[in-house]
Amino acid sequence: MSDLTTTGDLDAQLEKYRTELTGYCYRMLGSAFEAEDAVQDTMVRAWRSIDSFEGRSSLRSWLYRIATNVCLDSLNAGNRRARPMDLTAATPVAQAQLNARPEITWLEPVPDGRVLPSVADPAETAVSRETVRLAFVAALQHLPPKQRAVLILREVLAWKASEVAELLSTTVASVNSALQRARATLAEQGPAASDPANPLDEEQKELLERYVAAFEGYDMKALTALLHEDATMSMPPYDLWLRGHDDIVGWMLGVGEVCAGSKLVPTVANGAPAFAQYHPAPEGGYSPWALIVLDIREGKVAGMDFFLDTKRWFPLFDMPERLEA
């Protein structure tokens, strides 16, 4: 029997691992809500089986073993999350249509505070933030479940091959082989690295201020000046995505012109700057419209992902239900 049961403080000992476990499960599953459910399931299983914990590994390693099994069970049910970019080529604005794809299980955004534990090491913080970016988590979705676990444990969490082999009840050779295959697949997917943004430097702060001014003023010339030439824009749950200045501006001045007059409230998501977008409401004030997650690369905006299911996202990000005029 574990002596943990005699401390009277098991809850607190389990809780201190919640954020890092949620980050692990989020990378595995691509969903903030599924990750939190998986961690809750992990905690319940740990509570129920604490008497069998013999202390041969650390409590942290034991919890990761349970969380991994929970995630693998979920992934074996066939859940794979996608971004619009994973499904189709970019659409020219002249052919752009908003097609909802309810059969698609979309990759979801997540608040930083739910998945990024506070650590003192700046290098460790940078790795943690880079590996919850939407593009990176989307690339992970192309890996088979066990390869995904191996890559996250080895490359993100810096576990030793022997530790991963013990956790997965396999051999070091098998772990190294899985890691090699996972690295090759990830290299093919090629998620480009974003600019570090913790904390924002002065140039990044100025970029975001200019972005807010351009968006709220609906100044397309000013907005274009902030975008990479091949910047992308997506709008889950629609499968449409656009690439390049002309198509993005063409959309914003066409169907997207309903966004004119919006207000942006800053937040953070997936290790990146983000905004809650509020739209002018007929009765006055502003109502939720989208959660915008930005990808900043080489000092410019390389991607804008507009997540439109605000009833799902705004409560998760603790955003108000409306803004007054």
PDB file of C-alpha atoms in Angstrom:
ATOM      1  CA  MET A   1       0.000   0.000   0.000  1.00  0.00           C
ATOM      2  CA  SER A   2       1.255   3.465  -0.781  1.00  0.00           C
ATOM      3  CA  ASP A   3       2.093   5.719   2.149  1.00  0.00           C
ATOM      4  CA  LEU A   4       0.450   8.539   0.164  1.00  0.00           C
ATOM      5  CA  THR A   5      -2.877   7.504   1.629  1.00  0.00           C
ATOM      6  CA  THR A   6      -1.641   8.354   5.105  1.00  0.00           C
ATOM      7  CA  THR A   7      -0.695  11.941   4.333  1.00  0.00           C
ATOM      8  CA  GLY A   8      -4.256  13.256   4.256  1.00  0.00           C
ATOM      9  CA  ASP A   9      -3.148  15.472   1.404  1.00  0.00           C
ATOM     10  CA  LEU A  10      -3.481  13.263  -1.661  1.00  0.00           C
ATOM     11  CA  ASP A  11      -5.724  15.755  -3.439  1.00  0.00           C
ATOM     12  CA  ALA A  12      -3.076  18.474  -3.172  1.00  0.00           C
ATOM     13  CA  GLN A  13      -0.341  16.107  -4.355  1.00  0.00           C
ATOM     14  CA  LEU A  14      -2.367  15.141  -7.415  1.00  0.00           C
ATOM     15  CA  GLU A  15      -3.507  18.716  -8.140  1.00  0.00           C
ATOM     16  CA  LYS A  16       0.020  20.080  -8.502  1.00  0.00           C
ATOM     17  CA  TYR A  17       0.368  17.997 -11.687  1.00  0.00           C
ATOM     18  CA  ARG A  18      -2.965  19.042 -13.231  1.00  0.00           C
ATOM     19  CA  THR A  19      -1.687  21.816 -15.517  1.00  0.00           C
ATOM     20  CA  GLU A  20       1.255  19.892 -16.976  1.00  0.00           C
ATOM     21  CA  LEU A  21      -0.923  16.803 -17.446  1.00  0.00           C
ATOM     22  CA  THR A  22      -3.541  18.923 -19.223  1.00  0.00           C
ATOM     23  CA  GLY A  23      -0.804  20.250 -21.520  1.00  0.00           C
ATOM     24  CA  TYR A  24       0.290  16.684 -22.277  1.00  0.00           C
ATOM     25  CA  CYS A  25      -3.251  15.493 -22.949  1.00  0.00           C
ATOM     26  CA  TYR A  26      -3.974  18.577 -25.087  1.00  0.00           C
ATOM     27  CA  ARG A  27      -0.981  17.830 -27.318  1.00  0.00           C
ATOM     28  CA  MET A  28      -2.179  14.227 -27.576  1.00  0.00           C
ATOM     29  CA  LEU A  29      -5.864  14.979 -28.232  1.00  0.00           C
ATOM     30  CA  GLY A  30      -5.995  18.478 -29.784  1.00  0.00           C
ATOM     31  CA  SER A  31      -8.984  19.523 -27.668  1.00  0.00           C
ATOM     32  CA  ALA A  32      -9.042  21.671 -24.542  1.00  0.00           C
ATOM     33  CA  PHE A  33     -12.240  20.015 -23.308  1.00  0.00           C
ATOM     34  CA  GLU A  34     -11.128  16.451 -24.051  1.00  0.00           C
ATOM     35  CA  ALA A  35      -7.778  17.160 -22.374  1.00  0.00           C
ATOM     36  CA  GLU A  36      -9.467  18.355 -19.193  1.00  0.00           C
ATOM     37  CA  ASP A  37     -11.789  15.332 -19.238  1.00  0.00           C
ATOM     38  CA  ALA A  38      -8.785  13.027 -19.719  1.00  0.00           C
ATOM     39  CA  VAL A  39      -6.968  14.587 -16.765  1.00  0.00           C
ATOM     40  CA  GLN A  40     -10.062  14.320 -14.583  1.00  0.00           C
ATOM     41  CA  ASP A  41     -10.337  10.654 -15.568  1.00  0.00           C
ATOM     42  CA  THR A  42      -6.642  10.264 -14.721  1.00  0.00           C
ATOM     43  CA  MET A  43      -7.159  11.777 -11.257  1.00  0.00           C
ATOM     44  CA  VAL A  44     -10.163   9.539 -10.567  1.00  0.00           C
ATOM     45  CA  ARG A  45      -8.241   6.422 -11.660  1.00  0.00           C
ATOM     46  CA  ALA A  46      -5.289   7.482  -9.504  1.00  0.00           C
ATOM     47  CA  TRP A  47      -7.543   7.930  -6.477  1.00  0.00           C
ATOM     48  CA  ARG A  48      -9.178   4.541  -6.992  1.00  0.00           C
ATOM     49  CA  SER A  49      -5.898   2.681  -7.412  1.00  0.00           C
ATOM     50  CA  ILE A  50      -3.663   4.604  -5.004  1.00  0.00           C
ATOM     51  CA  ASP A  51      -3.376   1.525  -2.766  1.00  0.00           C
ATOM     52  CA  SER A  52      -1.631  -0.296  -5.626  1.00  0.00           C
ATOM     53  CA  PHE A  53       0.917   2.502  -6.134  1.00  0.00           C
ATOM     54  CA  GLU A  54       4.089   0.915  -4.774  1.00  0.00           C
ATOM     55  CA  GLY A  55       6.399   3.867  -5.217  1.00  0.00           C
ATOM     56  CA  ARG A  56       8.768   2.094  -7.614  1.00  0.00           C
ATOM     57  CA  SER A  57       8.357   5.102  -9.921  1.00  0.00           C
ATOM     58  CA  SER A  58       7.592   8.695  -8.969  1.00  0.00           C
ATOM     59  CA  LEU A  59       4.001   9.806  -8.487  1.00  0.00           C
ATOM     60  CA  ARG A  60       4.467  12.037 -11.557  1.00  0.00           C
ATOM     61  CA  SER A  61       5.577   9.109 -13.757  1.00  0.00           C
ATOM     62  CA  TRP A  62       2.679   7.004 -12.490  1.00  0.00           C
ATOM     63  CA  LEU A  63       0.186   9.765 -13.346  1.00  0.00           C
ATOM     64  CA  TYR A  64       1.675  10.139 -16.838  1.00  0.00           C
ATOM     65  CA  ARG A  65       1.279   6.386 -17.367  1.00  0.00           C
ATOM     66  CA  ILE A  66      -2.410   6.621 -16.447  1.00  0.00           C
ATOM     67  CA  ALA A  67      -2.928   9.772 -18.570  1.00  0.00           C
ATOM     68  CA  THR A  68      -1.220   8.124 -21.550  1.00  0.00           C
ATOM     69  CA  ASN A  69      -3.524   5.119 -21.338  1.00  0.00           C
ATOM     70  CA  VAL A  70      -6.575   7.398 -21.103  1.00  0.00           C
ATOM     71  CA  CYS A  71      -5.440   9.310 -24.224  1.00  0.00           C
ATOM     72  CA  LEU A  72      -4.564   6.156 -26.177  1.00  0.00           C
ATOM     73  CA  ASP A  73      -8.004   4.724 -25.409  1.00  0.00           C
ATOM     74  CA  SER A  74      -9.590   7.932 -26.721  1.00  0.00           C
ATOM     75  CA  LEU A  75      -7.416   8.030 -29.841  1.00  0.00           C
ATOM     76  CA  ASN A  76      -8.035   4.375 -30.624  1.00  0.00           C
ATOM     77  CA  ALA A  77     -11.690   5.327 -30.995  1.00  0.00           C
ATOM     78  CA  GLY A  78     -10.586   7.122 -34.162  1.00  0.00           C
ATOM     79  CA  ASN A  79     -10.549  10.732 -33.039  1.00  0.00           C
ATOM     80  CA  ARG A  80      -8.205  12.845 -35.133  1.00  0.00           C
ATOM     81  CA  ARG A  81      -8.484  16.603 -35.134  1.00  0.00           C
ATOM     82  CA  ALA A  82      -7.850  18.782 -38.169  1.00  0.00           C
ATOM     83  CA  ARG A  83      -7.508  22.385 -39.303  1.00  0.00           C
ATOM     84  CA  PRO A  84      -9.058  23.609 -42.560  1.00  0.00           C
ATOM     85  CA  MET A  85      -5.515  23.561 -44.022  1.00  0.00           C
ATOM     86  CA  ASP A  86      -5.385  19.785 -43.479  1.00  0.00           C
ATOM     87  CA  LEU A  87      -8.451  19.154 -45.645  1.00  0.00           C
ATOM     88  CA  THR A  88      -8.242  21.247 -48.805  1.00  0.00           C
ATOM     89  CA  ALA A  89      -6.052  23.616 -50.761  1.00  0.00           C
ATOM     90  CA  ALA A  90      -6.459  27.343 -50.187  1.00  0.00           C
ATOM     91  CA  THR A  91      -9.549  28.732 -51.935  1.00  0.00           C
ATOM     92  CA  PRO A  92      -9.331  31.746 -54.281  1.00  0.00           C
ATOM     93  CA  VAL A  93     -11.612  34.443 -52.915  1.00  0.00           C
ATOM     94  CA  ALA A  94     -13.714  34.457 -56.112  1.00  0.00           C
ATOM     95  CA  GLN A  95     -14.713  30.838 -55.352  1.00  0.00           C
ATOM     96  CA  ALA A  96     -14.914  31.165 -51.558  1.00  0.00           C
ATOM     97  CA  GLN A  97     -17.966  29.714 -49.818  1.00  0.00           C
ATOM     98  CA  LEU A  98     -18.686  29.030 -46.171  1.00  0.00           C
ATOM     99  CA  ASN A  99     -19.262  25.285 -45.930  1.00  0.00           C
ATOM    100  CA  ALA A 100     -19.712  23.957 -42.396  1.00  0.00           C
ATOM    101  CA  ARG A 101     -18.264  20.457 -41.962  1.00  0.00           C
ATOM    102  CA  PRO A 102     -20.031  18.942 -38.937  1.00  0.00           C
ATOM    103  CA  GLU A 103     -18.432  15.552 -39.646  1.00  0.00           C
ATOM    104  CA  ILE A 104     -14.975  17.025 -39.089  1.00  0.00           C
ATOM    105  CA  THR A 105     -13.492  16.961 -35.602  1.00  0.00           C
ATOM    106  CA  TRP A 106     -11.768  20.337 -35.506  1.00  0.00           C
ATOM    107  CA  LEU A 107      -8.559  21.198 -33.703  1.00  0.00           C
ATOM    108  CA  GLU A 108      -9.442  23.434 -30.757  1.00  0.00           C
ATOM    109  CA  PRO A 109      -7.726  26.462 -29.184  1.00  0.00           C
ATOM    110  CA  VAL A 110      -6.740  26.432 -25.518  1.00  0.00           C
ATOM    111  CA  PRO A 111      -5.961  29.154 -22.947  1.00  0.00           C
ATOM    112  CA  ASP A 112      -2.280  29.217 -21.987  1.00  0.00           C
ATOM    113  CA  GLY A 113      -3.095  29.050 -18.287  1.00  0.00           C
ATOM    114  CA  ARG A 114      -4.777  25.659 -18.675  1.00  0.00           C
ATOM    115  CA  VAL A 115      -1.783  23.918 -20.289  1.00  0.00           C
ATOM    116  CA  LEU A 116       1.436  25.845 -19.569  1.00  0.00           C
ATOM    117  CA  PRO A 117       2.712  25.394 -16.011  1.00  0.00           C
ATOM    118  CA  SER A 118       4.898  28.125 -14.531  1.00  0.00           C
ATOM    119  CA  VAL A 119       8.568  27.193 -14.876  1.00  0.00           C
ATOM    120  CA  ALA A 120      11.689  29.186 -14.084  1.00  0.00           C
ATOM    121  CA  ASP A 121      13.752  28.004 -17.060  1.00  0.00           C
ATOM    122  CA  PRO A 122      13.215  30.339 -20.085  1.00  0.00           C
ATOM    123  CA  ALA A 123      14.315  27.609 -22.527  1.00  0.00           C
ATOM    124  CA  GLU A 124      11.796  25.163 -21.061  1.00  0.00           C
ATOM    125  CA  THR A 125       9.089  27.832 -21.246  1.00  0.00           C
ATOM    126  CA  ALA A 126       9.899  28.477 -24.922  1.00  0.00           C
ATOM    127  CA  VAL A 127       9.613  24.762 -25.775  1.00  0.00           C
ATOM    128  CA  SER A 128       6.329  24.457 -23.875  1.00  0.00           C
ATOM    129  CA  ARG A 129       4.790  27.426 -25.694  1.00  0.00           C
ATOM    130  CA  GLU A 130       6.062  26.431 -29.140  1.00  0.00           C
ATOM    131  CA  THR A 131       4.658  22.900 -28.753  1.00  0.00           C
ATOM    132  CA  VAL A 132       1.091  23.995 -27.963  1.00  0.00           C
ATOM    133  CA  ARG A 133       0.917  26.215 -31.067  1.00  0.00           C
ATOM    134  CA  LEU A 134      -1.955  25.315 -33.352  1.00  0.00           C
ATOM    135  CA  ALA A 135       0.367  24.394 -36.239  1.00  0.00           C
ATOM    136  CA  PHE A 136       2.473  22.095 -34.051  1.00  0.00           C
ATOM    137  CA  VAL A 137      -0.506  20.342 -32.445  1.00  0.00           C
ATOM    138  CA  ALA A 138      -2.054  19.963 -35.917  1.00  0.00           C
ATOM    139  CA  ALA A 139       1.166  18.301 -37.128  1.00  0.00           C
ATOM    140  CA  LEU A 140       1.066  15.917 -34.149  1.00  0.00           C
ATOM    141  CA  GLN A 141      -2.366  14.743 -35.341  1.00  0.00           C
ATOM    142  CA  HIS A 142      -0.650  13.067 -38.316  1.00  0.00           C
ATOM    143  CA  LEU A 143       1.222  10.683 -35.988  1.00  0.00           C
ATOM    144  CA  PRO A 144      -0.142   7.320 -34.844  1.00  0.00           C
ATOM    145  CA  PRO A 145      -1.127   7.532 -31.161  1.00  0.00           C
ATOM    146  CA  LYS A 146       1.904   5.747 -29.670  1.00  0.00           C
ATOM    147  CA  GLN A 147       4.358   7.674 -31.850  1.00  0.00           C
ATOM    148  CA  ARG A 148       2.634  10.851 -30.722  1.00  0.00           C
ATOM    149  CA  ALA A 149       3.110   9.893 -27.072  1.00  0.00           C
ATOM    150  CA  VAL A 150       6.762   8.982 -27.626  1.00  0.00           C
ATOM    151  CA  LEU A 151       7.544  12.241 -29.421  1.00  0.00           C
ATOM    152  CA  ILE A 152       5.844  14.410 -26.787  1.00  0.00           C
ATOM    153  CA  LEU A 153       7.481  12.583 -23.880  1.00  0.00           C
ATOM    154  CA  ARG A 154      10.950  12.581 -25.446  1.00  0.00           C
ATOM    155  CA  GLU A 155      11.098  15.888 -27.368  1.00  0.00           C
ATOM    156  CA  VAL A 156       8.746  18.136 -25.379  1.00  0.00           C
ATOM    157  CA  LEU A 157       8.994  16.807 -21.833  1.00  0.00           C
ATOM    158  CA  ALA A 158      12.627  15.607 -22.168  1.00  0.00           C
ATOM    159  CA  TRP A 159      12.056  12.144 -20.712  1.00  0.00           C
ATOM    160  CA  LYS A 160      14.804   9.559 -21.183  1.00  0.00           C
ATOM    161  CA  ALA A 161      14.179   6.719 -23.639  1.00  0.00           C
ATOM    162  CA  SER A 162      14.341   4.240 -20.759  1.00  0.00           C
ATOM    163  CA  GLU A 163      11.655   6.182 -18.854  1.00  0.00           C
ATOM    164  CA  VAL A 164       9.354   6.249 -21.883  1.00  0.00           C
ATOM    165  CA  ALA A 165       9.950   2.532 -22.482  1.00  0.00           C
ATOM    166  CA  GLU A 166       8.943   1.782 -18.893  1.00  0.00           C
ATOM    167  CA  LEU A 167       5.853   3.985 -19.147  1.00  0.00           C
ATOM    168  CA  LEU A 168       4.712   2.321 -22.390  1.00  0.00           C
ATOM    169  CA  SER A 169       5.777  -1.185 -21.280  1.00  0.00           C
ATOM    170  CA  THR A 170       8.059  -1.573 -24.277  1.00  0.00           C
ATOM    171  CA  THR A 171      11.783  -1.585 -25.102  1.00  0.00           C
ATOM    172  CA  VAL A 172      14.229   1.292 -25.510  1.00  0.00           C
ATOM    173  CA  ALA A 173      14.857   0.140 -29.090  1.00  0.00           C
ATOM    174  CA  SER A 174      11.124   0.337 -29.822  1.00  0.00           C
ATOM    175  CA  VAL A 175      10.931   3.838 -28.322  1.00  0.00           C
ATOM    176  CA  ASN A 176      13.922   5.044 -30.382  1.00  0.00           C
ATOM    177  CA  SER A 177      12.421   3.573 -33.560  1.00  0.00           C
ATOM    178  CA  ALA A 178       9.061   5.228 -32.901  1.00  0.00           C
ATOM    179  CA  LEU A 179      10.776   8.551 -32.213  1.00  0.00           C
ATOM    180  CA  GLN A 180      12.724   8.352 -35.480  1.00  0.00           C
ATOM    181  CA  ARG A 181       9.545   7.689 -37.476  1.00  0.00           C
ATOM    182  CA  ALA A 182       7.671  10.452 -35.645  1.00  0.00           C
ATOM    183  CA  ARG A 183      10.442  12.975 -36.332  1.00  0.00           C
ATOM    184  CA  ALA A 184      10.383  12.075 -40.048  1.00  0.00           C
ATOM    185  CA  THR A 185       6.603  12.580 -40.262  1.00  0.00           C
ATOM    186  CA  LEU A 186       6.799  15.849 -38.357  1.00  0.00           C
ATOM    187  CA  ALA A 187       9.553  17.090 -40.678  1.00  0.00           C
ATOM    188  CA  GLU A 188       7.259  16.422 -43.654  1.00  0.00           C
ATOM    189  CA  GLN A 189       4.456  18.429 -42.040  1.00  0.00           C
ATOM    190  CA  GLY A 190       6.957  21.233 -41.458  1.00  0.00           C
ATOM    191  CA  PRO A 191       5.269  23.561 -38.927  1.00  0.00           C
ATOM    192  CA  ALA A 192       7.387  26.725 -39.106  1.00  0.00           C
ATOM    193  CA  ALA A 193       8.541  28.149 -35.784  1.00  0.00           C
ATOM    194  CA  SER A 194       6.737  31.227 -34.493  1.00  0.00           C
ATOM    195  CA  ASP A 195       8.463  34.208 -32.932  1.00  0.00           C
ATOM    196  CA  PRO A 196       8.954  33.783 -29.159  1.00  0.00           C
ATOM    197  CA  ALA A 197       6.298  35.850 -27.397  1.00  0.00           C
ATOM    198  CA  ASN A 198       6.775  35.423 -23.660  1.00  0.00           C
ATOM    199  CA  PRO A 199       6.988  38.179 -22.774  1.00  0.00           C
ATOM    200  CA  LEU A 200       6.170  40.273 -25.850  1.00  0.00           C
ATOM    201  CA  ASP A 201       9.030  42.525 -26.886  1.00  0.00           C
ATOM    202  CA  GLU A 202       8.472  46.156 -27.837  1.00  0.00           C
ATOM    203  CA  GLU A 203       8.320  45.372 -31.559  1.00  0.00           C
ATOM    204  CA  GLN A 204       5.666  42.716 -30.993  1.00  0.00           C
ATOM    205  CA  LYS A 205       3.632  45.014 -28.751  1.00  0.00           C
ATOM    206  CA  GLU A 206       3.720  47.666 -31.472  1.00  0.00           C
ATOM    207  CA  LEU A 207       2.702  45.087 -34.106  1.00  0.00           C
ATOM    208  CA  LEU A 208      -0.319  44.032 -32.037  1.00  0.00           C
ATOM    209  CA  GLU A 209      -1.320  47.648 -31.356  1.00  0.00           C
ATOM    210  CA  ARG A 210      -1.195  48.335 -35.096  1.00  0.00           C
ATOM    211  CA  TYR A 211      -3.180  45.153 -35.766  1.00  0.00           C
ATOM    212  CA  VAL A 212      -5.934  46.213 -33.356  1.00  0.00           C
ATOM    213  CA  ALA A 213      -6.031  49.723 -34.842  1.00  0.00           C
ATOM    214  CA  ALA A 214      -6.194  48.376 -38.406  1.00  0.00           C
ATOM    215  CA  PHE A 215      -8.840  45.747 -37.611  1.00  0.00           C
ATOM    216  CA  GLU A 216     -11.074  47.988 -35.512  1.00  0.00           C
ATOM    217  CA  GLY A 217     -10.725  50.785 -38.096  1.00  0.00           C
ATOM    218  CA  TYR A 218     -11.251  48.235 -40.877  1.00  0.00           C
ATOM    219  CA  ASP A 219      -8.268  49.752 -42.675  1.00  0.00           C
ATOM    220  CA  MET A 220      -7.268  47.079 -45.172  1.00  0.00           C
ATOM    221  CA  LYS A 221      -4.179  48.944 -46.378  1.00  0.00           C
ATOM    222  CA  ALA A 222      -2.882  49.145 -42.801  1.00  0.00           C
ATOM    223  CA  LEU A 223      -3.814  45.507 -42.141  1.00  0.00           C
ATOM    224  CA  THR A 224      -2.088  44.314 -45.304  1.00  0.00           C
ATOM    225  CA  ALA A 225       1.120  46.042 -44.235  1.00  0.00           C
ATOM    226  CA  LEU A 226       1.191  43.802 -41.139  1.00  0.00           C
ATOM    227  CA  LEU A 227       0.644  40.506 -42.975  1.00  0.00           C
ATOM    228  CA  HIS A 228       3.164  38.158 -44.546  1.00  0.00           C
ATOM    229  CA  GLU A 229       2.777  37.869 -48.319  1.00  0.00           C
ATOM    230  CA  ASP A 230       1.575  34.259 -47.857  1.00  0.00           C
ATOM    231  CA  ALA A 231      -0.400  34.856 -44.651  1.00  0.00           C
ATOM    232  CA  THR A 232      -3.315  32.497 -44.067  1.00  0.00           C
ATOM    233  CA  MET A 233      -6.801  32.958 -42.644  1.00  0.00           C
ATOM    234  CA  SER A 234      -9.194  30.233 -41.492  1.00  0.00           C
ATOM    235  CA  MET A 235     -12.643  30.160 -39.865  1.00  0.00           C
ATOM    236  CA  PRO A 236     -13.527  26.837 -38.175  1.00  0.00           C
ATOM    237  CA  PRO A 237     -16.118  25.268 -38.209  1.00  0.00           C
ATOM    238  CA  TYR A 238     -16.053  26.227 -41.912  1.00  0.00           C
ATOM    239  CA  ASP A 239     -13.562  24.421 -44.134  1.00  0.00           C
ATOM    240  CA  LEU A 240     -12.687  27.593 -46.060  1.00  0.00           C
ATOM    241  CA  TRP A 241      -9.206  29.004 -45.739  1.00  0.00           C
ATOM    242  CA  LEU A 242      -7.456  31.752 -47.667  1.00  0.00           C
ATOM    243  CA  ARG A 243      -3.834  32.548 -48.455  1.00  0.00           C
ATOM    244  CA  GLY A 244      -2.203  35.838 -49.448  1.00  0.00           C
ATOM    245  CA  HIS A 245      -3.002  39.538 -49.231  1.00  0.00           C
ATOM    246  CA  ASP A 246      -5.374  39.756 -52.179  1.00  0.00           C
ATOM    247  CA  ASP A 247      -7.629  36.876 -51.154  1.00  0.00           C
ATOM    248  CA  ILE A 248      -7.700  37.863 -47.461  1.00  0.00           C
ATOM    249  CA  VAL A 249      -8.523  41.503 -48.233  1.00  0.00           C
ATOM    250  CA  GLY A 250     -11.014  40.424 -50.906  1.00  0.00           C
ATOM    251  CA  TRP A 251     -12.814  38.339 -48.312  1.00  0.00           C
ATOM    252  CA  MET A 252     -12.692  41.031 -45.631  1.00  0.00           C
ATOM    253  CA  LEU A 253     -14.232  43.568 -48.032  1.00  0.00           C
ATOM    254  CA  GLY A 254     -16.807  41.077 -49.327  1.00  0.00           C
ATOM    255  CA  VAL A 255     -18.597  38.509 -47.191  1.00  0.00           C
ATOM    256  CA  GLY A 256     -16.306  39.322 -44.278  1.00  0.00           C
ATOM    257  CA  GLU A 257     -17.359  42.978 -44.197  1.00  0.00           C
ATOM    258  CA  VAL A 258     -19.765  42.059 -41.380  1.00  0.00           C
ATOM    259  CA  CYS A 259     -16.629  42.326 -39.197  1.00  0.00           C
ATOM    260  CA  ALA A 260     -16.452  46.100 -39.729  1.00  0.00           C
ATOM    261  CA  GLY A 261     -16.916  48.042 -36.522  1.00  0.00           C
ATOM    262  CA  SER A 262     -15.715  45.204 -34.285  1.00  0.00           C
ATOM    263  CA  LYS A 263     -13.848  45.577 -30.989  1.00  0.00           C
ATOM    264  CA  LEU A 264     -10.908  43.367 -29.989  1.00  0.00           C
ATOM    265  CA  VAL A 265     -10.076  42.327 -26.415  1.00  0.00           C
ATOM    266  CA  PRO A 266      -6.585  40.829 -25.941  1.00  0.00           C
ATOM    267  CA  THR A 267      -5.990  37.353 -24.518  1.00  0.00           C
ATOM    268  CA  VAL A 268      -3.532  34.494 -25.137  1.00  0.00           C
ATOM    269  CA  ALA A 269      -4.117  31.081 -26.705  1.00  0.00           C
ATOM    270  CA  ASN A 270      -1.796  28.244 -27.690  1.00  0.00           C
ATOM    271  CA  GLY A 271       1.296  30.160 -26.635  1.00  0.00           C
ATOM    272  CA  ALA A 272       0.386  32.988 -29.018  1.00  0.00           C
ATOM    273  CA  PRO A 273      -1.308  36.414 -28.945  1.00  0.00           C
ATOM    274  CA  ALA A 274      -5.072  36.186 -29.377  1.00  0.00           C
ATOM    275  CA  PHE A 275      -8.145  38.412 -29.319  1.00  0.00           C
ATOM    276  CA  ALA A 276     -11.784  38.035 -28.434  1.00  0.00           C
ATOM    277  CA  GLN A 277     -13.639  39.759 -31.279  1.00  0.00           C
ATOM    278  CA  TYR A 278     -16.928  41.467 -30.492  1.00  0.00           C
ATOM    279  CA  HIS A 279     -19.366  42.527 -33.204  1.00  0.00           C
ATOM    280  CA  PRO A 280     -21.767  45.509 -33.076  1.00  0.00           C
ATOM    281  CA  ALA A 281     -25.109  44.245 -31.730  1.00  0.00           C
ATOM    282  CA  PRO A 282     -28.456  45.518 -33.097  1.00  0.00           C
ATOM    283  CA  GLU A 283     -29.612  46.415 -29.590  1.00  0.00           C
ATOM    284  CA  GLY A 284     -26.418  48.378 -28.898  1.00  0.00           C
ATOM    285  CA  GLY A 285     -23.066  47.364 -27.474  1.00  0.00           C
ATOM    286  CA  TYR A 286     -21.099  44.426 -28.829  1.00  0.00           C
ATOM    287  CA  SER A 287     -21.736  40.674 -28.891  1.00  0.00           C
ATOM    288  CA  PRO A 288     -19.210  37.810 -29.255  1.00  0.00           C
ATOM    289  CA  TRP A 289     -18.164  37.021 -32.814  1.00  0.00           C
ATOM    290  CA  ALA A 290     -14.875  35.067 -32.860  1.00  0.00           C
ATOM    291  CA  LEU A 291     -11.765  34.074 -30.977  1.00  0.00           C
ATOM    292  CA  ILE A 292      -8.815  35.151 -33.156  1.00  0.00           C
ATOM    293  CA  VAL A 293      -5.504  33.324 -32.668  1.00  0.00           C
ATOM    294  CA  LEU A 294      -2.519  34.936 -34.389  1.00  0.00           C
ATOM    295  CA  ASP A 295       0.683  33.342 -35.637  1.00  0.00           C
ATOM    296  CA  ILE A 296       3.529  35.875 -35.605  1.00  0.00           C
ATOM    297  CA  ARG A 297       6.606  35.056 -37.654  1.00  0.00           C
ATOM    298  CA  GLU A 298       9.582  37.235 -38.516  1.00  0.00           C
ATOM    299  CA  GLY A 299       7.867  40.314 -37.125  1.00  0.00           C
ATOM    300  CA  LYS A 300       4.650  39.982 -39.144  1.00  0.00           C
ATOM    301  CA  VAL A 301       1.305  38.184 -38.867  1.00  0.00           C
ATOM    302  CA  ALA A 302       1.617  34.855 -40.681  1.00  0.00           C
ATOM    303  CA  GLY A 303      -1.741  33.380 -39.714  1.00  0.00           C
ATOM    304  CA  MET A 304      -5.162  34.409 -38.419  1.00  0.00           C
ATOM    305  CA  ASP A 305      -7.448  31.642 -37.168  1.00  0.00           C
ATOM    306  CA  PHE A 306     -10.996  32.828 -36.404  1.00  0.00           C
ATOM    307  CA  PHE A 307     -12.790  30.329 -34.135  1.00  0.00           C
ATOM    308  CA  LEU A 308     -16.456  31.191 -34.519  1.00  0.00           C
ATOM    309  CA  ASP A 309     -18.129  28.968 -31.921  1.00  0.00           C
ATOM    310  CA  THR A 310     -18.096  31.725 -29.300  1.00  0.00           C
ATOM    311  CA  LYS A 311     -20.560  29.946 -26.972  1.00  0.00           C
ATOM    312  CA  ARG A 312     -17.852  27.328 -26.581  1.00  0.00           C
ATOM    313  CA  TRP A 313     -14.729  29.502 -26.543  1.00  0.00           C
ATOM    314  CA  PHE A 314     -15.607  32.711 -24.695  1.00  0.00           C
ATOM    315  CA  PRO A 315     -16.497  30.999 -21.381  1.00  0.00           C
ATOM    316  CA  LEU A 316     -13.330  28.877 -21.640  1.00  0.00           C
ATOM    317  CA  PHE A 317     -11.245  32.044 -22.030  1.00  0.00           C
ATOM    318  CA  ASP A 318     -13.203  33.924 -19.318  1.00  0.00           C
ATOM    319  CA  MET A 319     -14.394  36.522 -21.816  1.00  0.00           C
ATOM    320  CA  PRO A 320     -17.495  38.654 -21.032  1.00  0.00           C
ATOM    321  CA  GLU A 321     -20.790  37.795 -22.734  1.00  0.00           C
ATOM    322  CA  ARG A 322     -21.013  41.276 -24.235  1.00  0.00           C
ATOM    323  CA  LEU A 323     -19.301  44.650 -24.289  1.00  0.00           C
ATOM    324  CA  GLU A 324     -21.160  47.858 -23.620  1.00  0.00           C
ATOM    325  CA  ALA A 325     -20.937  50.664 -26.157  1.00  0.00           C
TER     326      ALA A 325
END
